[in-house]
Tab-separated table of N, CA and C in Angstrom:
chain	number	residue	atom	x	y	z
A	1	MET	N	-17.959	113.956	18.139
A	1	MET	CA	-17.427	114.781	17.071
A	1	MET	C	-16.172	114.136	16.472
A	2	THR	N	-15.302	113.609	17.324
A	2	THR	CA	-14.070	112.999	16.853
A	2	THR	C	-14.379	111.734	16.069
A	3	ALA	N	-15.372	110.987	16.511
A	3	ALA	CA	-15.740	109.761	15.808
A	3	ALA	C	-16.277	110.080	14.421
A	4	LEU	N	-17.014	111.164	14.315
A	4	LEU	CA	-17.549	111.565	13.020
A	4	LEU	C	-16.428	111.970	12.061
A	5	LEU	N	-15.393	112.640	12.591
A	5	LEU	CA	-14.247	113.039	11.775
A	5	LEU	C	-13.495	111.811	11.284
A	6	PHE	N	-13.284	110.840	12.157
A	6	PHE	CA	-12.609	109.604	11.745
A	6	PHE	C	-13.433	108.837	10.707
A	7	GLU	N	-14.736	108.843	10.891
A	7	GLU	CA	-15.609	108.172	9.922
A	7	GLU	C	-15.526	108.862	8.564
A	8	ALA	N	-15.490	110.181	8.526
A	8	ALA	CA	-15.384	110.930	7.266
A	8	ALA	C	-14.033	110.662	6.602
A	9	LEU	N	-12.954	110.623	7.401
A	9	LEU	CA	-11.631	110.343	6.841
A	9	LEU	C	-11.559	108.913	6.310
A	10	ASP	N	-12.148	107.995	7.027
A	10	ASP	CA	-12.150	106.605	6.590
A	10	ASP	C	-12.942	106.444	5.277
A	11	THR	N	-14.083	107.101	5.185
A	11	THR	CA	-14.875	107.060	3.963
A	11	THR	C	-14.114	107.702	2.803
A	12	GLY	N	-13.452	108.802	3.051
A	12	GLY	CA	-12.655	109.475	2.016
A	12	GLY	C	-11.513	108.591	1.516
A	13	ALA	N	-10.844	107.893	2.448
A	13	ALA	CA	-9.751	106.996	2.063
A	13	ALA	C	-10.287	105.819	1.245
A	14	ALA	N	-11.442	105.289	1.617
A	14	ALA	CA	-12.037	104.182	0.865
A	14	ALA	C	-12.439	104.644	-0.537
A	15	LEU	N	-13.008	105.845	-0.640
A	15	LEU	CA	-13.367	106.379	-1.952
A	15	LEU	C	-12.124	106.630	-2.811
A	16	ALA	N	-11.062	107.145	-2.198
A	16	ALA	CA	-9.819	107.391	-2.929
A	16	ALA	C	-9.226	106.077	-3.441
A	17	ASP	N	-9.274	105.038	-2.612
A	17	ASP	CA	-8.783	103.729	-3.049
A	17	ASP	C	-9.621	103.188	-4.209
A	18	ALA	N	-10.924	103.352	-4.126
A	18	ALA	CA	-11.801	102.863	-5.193
A	18	ALA	C	-11.559	103.633	-6.489
A	19	ILE	N	-11.405	104.939	-6.397
A	19	ILE	CA	-11.148	105.755	-7.589
A	19	ILE	C	-9.795	105.390	-8.196
A	20	LEU	N	-8.800	105.194	-7.369
A	20	LEU	CA	-7.483	104.801	-7.861
A	20	LEU	C	-7.535	103.437	-8.543
A	21	ALA	N	-8.285	102.516	-7.985
A	21	ALA	CA	-8.427	101.188	-8.597
A	21	ALA	C	-9.114	101.294	-9.963
A	22	TRP	N	-10.129	102.144	-10.082
A	22	TRP	CA	-10.791	102.348	-11.358
A	22	TRP	C	-9.847	102.982	-12.382
A	23	ILE	N	-9.019	103.908	-11.941
A	23	ILE	CA	-8.057	104.543	-12.847
A	23	ILE	C	-7.046	103.513	-13.357
A	24	VAL	N	-6.554	102.664	-12.464
A	24	VAL	CA	-5.597	101.627	-12.868
A	24	VAL	C	-6.259	100.643	-13.824
A	25	ALA	N	-7.479	100.221	-13.518
A	25	ALA	CA	-8.190	99.280	-14.394
A	25	ALA	C	-8.448	99.912	-15.768
A	26	ALA	N	-8.826	101.173	-15.790
A	26	ALA	CA	-9.072	101.853	-17.066
A	26	ALA	C	-7.780	101.981	-17.870
A	27	ALA	N	-6.661	102.223	-17.199
A	27	ALA	CA	-5.380	102.318	-17.896
A	27	ALA	C	-4.993	100.975	-18.507
A	28	VAL	N	-5.226	99.899	-17.775
A	28	VAL	CA	-4.910	98.565	-18.313
A	28	VAL	C	-5.790	98.269	-19.528
A	29	VAL	N	-7.068	98.534	-19.432
A	29	VAL	CA	-7.984	98.290	-20.550
A	29	VAL	C	-7.606	99.170	-21.743
A	30	ALA	N	-7.284	100.430	-21.505
A	30	ALA	CA	-6.897	101.322	-22.598
A	30	ALA	C	-5.621	100.844	-23.281
A	31	THR	N	-4.680	100.322	-22.509
A	31	THR	CA	-3.448	99.806	-23.094
A	31	THR	C	-3.718	98.601	-23.972
A	32	VAL	N	-4.545	97.686	-23.506
A	32	VAL	CA	-4.885	96.506	-24.300
A	32	VAL	C	-5.619	96.913	-25.578
A	33	VAL	N	-6.536	97.843	-25.469
A	33	VAL	CA	-7.277	98.314	-26.640
A	33	VAL	C	-6.338	98.996	-27.631
A	34	LEU	N	-5.407	99.797	-27.141
A	34	LEU	CA	-4.459	100.483	-28.009
A	34	LEU	C	-3.559	99.488	-28.740
A	35	PHE	N	-3.019	98.515	-28.024
A	35	PHE	CA	-2.169	97.508	-28.664
A	35	PHE	C	-2.953	96.712	-29.701
A	36	THR	N	-4.195	96.361	-29.381
A	36	THR	CA	-5.026	95.629	-30.324
A	36	THR	C	-5.296	96.462	-31.571
A	37	ALA	N	-5.560	97.740	-31.392
A	37	ALA	CA	-5.806	98.618	-32.534
A	37	ALA	C	-4.567	98.751	-33.407
A	38	VAL	N	-3.404	98.870	-32.790
A	38	VAL	CA	-2.161	98.985	-33.562
A	38	VAL	C	-1.906	97.703	-34.344
A	39	LEU	N	-2.065	96.555	-33.703
A	39	LEU	CA	-1.835	95.290	-34.391
A	39	LEU	C	-2.852	95.060	-35.503
A	40	THR	N	-4.099	95.418	-35.266
A	40	THR	CA	-5.124	95.274	-36.297
A	40	THR	C	-4.842	96.207	-37.467
A	41	GLY	N	-4.422	97.430	-37.183
A	41	GLY	CA	-4.072	98.365	-38.246
A	41	GLY	C	-2.887	97.880	-39.062
A	42	ALA	N	-1.881	97.325	-38.391
A	42	ALA	CA	-0.716	96.797	-39.115
A	42	ALA	C	-1.126	95.614	-39.988
A	43	TRP	N	-1.989	94.753	-39.471
A	43	TRP	CA	-2.455	93.611	-40.251
A	43	TRP	C	-3.243	94.077	-41.472
A	44	ALA	N	-4.115	95.056	-41.284
A	44	ALA	CA	-4.924	95.567	-42.391
A	44	ALA	C	-4.035	96.256	-43.429
A	45	TRP	N	-3.054	97.016	-42.985
A	45	TRP	CA	-2.133	97.699	-43.895
A	45	TRP	C	-1.376	96.670	-44.738
A	46	ARG	N	-0.890	95.607	-44.091
A	46	ARG	CA	-0.152	94.563	-44.805
A	46	ARG	C	-1.053	93.846	-45.813
A	47	ALA	N	-2.283	93.551	-45.408
A	47	ALA	CA	-3.212	92.884	-46.315
A	47	ALA	C	-3.550	93.784	-47.504
A	48	ALA	N	-3.729	95.065	-47.261
A	48	ALA	CA	-4.031	95.998	-48.348
A	48	ALA	C	-2.849	96.116	-49.303
A	49	ARG	N	-1.653	96.183	-48.765
A	49	ARG	CA	-0.470	96.279	-49.631
A	49	ARG	C	-0.297	95.016	-50.463
A	50	ARG	N	-0.546	93.855	-49.856
A	50	ARG	CA	-0.441	92.607	-50.618
A	50	ARG	C	-1.504	92.552	-51.711
A	51	GLY	N	-2.697	92.998	-51.395
A	51	GLY	CA	-3.763	93.008	-52.394
A	51	GLY	C	-3.450	93.947	-53.539
A	52	LEU	N	-2.949	95.129	-53.231
A	52	LEU	CA	-2.603	96.076	-54.283
A	52	LEU	C	-1.413	95.588	-55.091
A	53	ALA	N	-0.446	94.982	-54.440
A	53	ALA	CA	0.711	94.469	-55.164
A	53	ALA	C	0.283	93.369	-56.121
A	54	GLY	N	-0.658	92.532	-55.711
A	54	GLY	CA	-1.170	91.504	-56.597
A	54	GLY	C	-1.902	92.106	-57.786
A	55	ALA	N	-2.666	93.166	-57.551
A	55	ALA	CA	-3.375	93.829	-58.641
A	55	ALA	C	-2.388	94.494	-59.590
A	56	TRP	N	-1.350	95.092	-59.057
A	56	TRP	CA	-0.337	95.729	-59.906
A	56	TRP	C	0.401	94.678	-60.733
A	57	ARG	N	0.704	93.532	-60.120
A	57	ARG	CA	1.378	92.470	-60.858
A	57	ARG	C	0.482	91.925	-61.963
A	58	ALA	N	-0.821	91.860	-61.726
A	58	ALA	CA	-1.743	91.330	-62.728
A	58	ALA	C	-1.848	92.274	-63.928
A	59	GLU	N	-1.647	93.570	-63.723
A	59	GLU	CA	-1.744	94.536	-64.813
A	59	GLU	C	-0.523	94.502	-65.719
A	60	GLN	N	0.610	94.052	-65.250
A	60	GLN	CA	1.820	94.020	-66.059
A	60	GLN	C	1.741	92.864	-67.050
A	61	PRO	N	2.252	93.064	-68.247
A	61	PRO	CA	2.190	91.979	-69.236
A	61	PRO	C	3.109	90.828	-68.850
A	62	ALA	N	2.749	89.656	-69.290
A	62	ALA	CA	3.560	88.469	-69.014
A	62	ALA	C	4.852	88.559	-69.817
A	63	PRO	N	5.943	87.996	-69.304
A	63	PRO	CA	7.194	88.072	-70.052
A	63	PRO	C	7.100	87.286	-71.357
A	64	GLY	N	7.739	87.825	-72.386
A	64	GLY	CA	7.727	87.185	-73.698
A	64	GLY	C	8.627	85.960	-73.714
A	65	PRO	N	8.540	85.169	-74.781
A	65	PRO	CA	9.354	83.943	-74.834
A	65	PRO	C	10.849	84.239	-74.915
A	66	GLU	N	11.237	85.420	-75.407
A	66	GLU	CA	12.663	85.723	-75.495
A	66	GLU	C	13.292	85.997	-74.129
A	67	SER	N	12.473	86.343	-73.144
A	67	SER	CA	13.038	86.636	-71.833
A	67	SER	C	13.090	85.412	-70.916
A	68	ILE	N	12.511	84.302	-71.365
A	68	ILE	CA	12.525	83.093	-70.549
A	68	ILE	C	13.769	82.285	-70.904
A	69	PRO	N	14.638	82.009	-69.950
A	69	PRO	CA	15.850	81.267	-70.284
A	69	PRO	C	15.519	79.819	-70.642
A	70	THR	N	16.274	79.288	-71.608
A	70	THR	CA	16.063	77.892	-72.010
A	70	THR	C	16.909	76.993	-71.132
A	71	PRO	N	16.381	75.849	-70.745
A	71	PRO	CA	17.169	74.958	-69.898
A	71	PRO	C	18.291	74.310	-70.709
A	72	GLN	N	19.386	74.051	-70.065
A	72	GLN	CA	20.503	73.396	-70.729
A	72	GLN	C	20.378	71.900	-70.495
A	73	ARG	N	20.643	71.152	-71.553
A	73	ARG	CA	20.491	69.704	-71.463
A	73	ARG	C	21.770	69.090	-70.939
A	74	ARG	N	21.616	68.169	-70.029
A	74	ARG	CA	22.762	67.436	-69.491
A	74	ARG	C	22.430	65.962	-69.560
A	75	THR	N	23.435	65.198	-69.837
A	75	THR	CA	23.213	63.756	-69.922
A	75	THR	C	23.549	63.056	-68.621
A	76	GLY	N	24.172	63.774	-67.704
A	76	GLY	CA	24.531	63.157	-66.444
A	76	GLY	C	25.205	64.176	-65.547
A	77	PRO	N	25.649	63.762	-64.389
A	77	PRO	CA	26.325	64.695	-63.505
A	77	PRO	C	27.650	65.148	-64.105
A	78	SER	N	28.107	66.323	-63.680
A	78	SER	CA	29.309	66.903	-64.275
A	78	SER	C	30.540	66.042	-64.028
A	79	TRP	N	30.608	65.309	-62.960
A	79	TRP	CA	31.796	64.498	-62.687
A	79	TRP	C	31.821	63.239	-63.539
A	80	ALA	N	30.685	62.860	-64.142
A	80	ALA	CA	30.631	61.641	-64.929
A	80	ALA	C	30.778	61.904	-66.427
A	81	LEU	N	30.908	63.158	-66.849
A	81	LEU	CA	31.011	63.457	-68.263
A	81	LEU	C	32.399	63.100	-68.800
A	82	ASP	N	32.437	62.750	-70.084
A	82	ASP	CA	33.730	62.486	-70.735
A	82	ASP	C	34.478	63.799	-70.917
A	83	ASP	N	35.745	63.694	-71.224
A	83	ASP	CA	36.567	64.893	-71.432
A	83	ASP	C	36.074	65.705	-72.616
A	84	LYS	N	35.645	65.069	-73.691
A	84	LYS	CA	35.197	65.818	-74.849
A	84	LYS	C	33.861	66.508	-74.601
A	85	GLU	N	32.992	65.949	-73.739
A	85	GLU	CA	31.736	66.615	-73.400
A	85	GLU	C	31.962	67.757	-72.441
A	86	ALA	N	32.972	67.609	-71.575
A	86	ALA	CA	33.240	68.653	-70.590
A	86	ALA	C	33.896	69.860	-71.225
A	87	ALA	N	34.600	69.644	-72.335
A	87	ALA	CA	35.325	70.729	-72.975
A	87	ALA	C	34.473	71.586	-73.808
């Protein structure tokens, strides 16, 4: 009778260890899946925002010639200019 009780307790402890190991493994897998889902969602959100921003930029008219600054002409570096050109 005592041997049967020890055998039942030993089997129960082995089952408890196995169940605990499965719970830990499931928690690790769930954590990896959750992190992957968050990173994938962030990547998709960023890609969607970039795509929409590009579409919004394409809808805006191009700047007119009056808004484009004209380049200033220089004949050389500022330290090499004559006094009358610098003034």
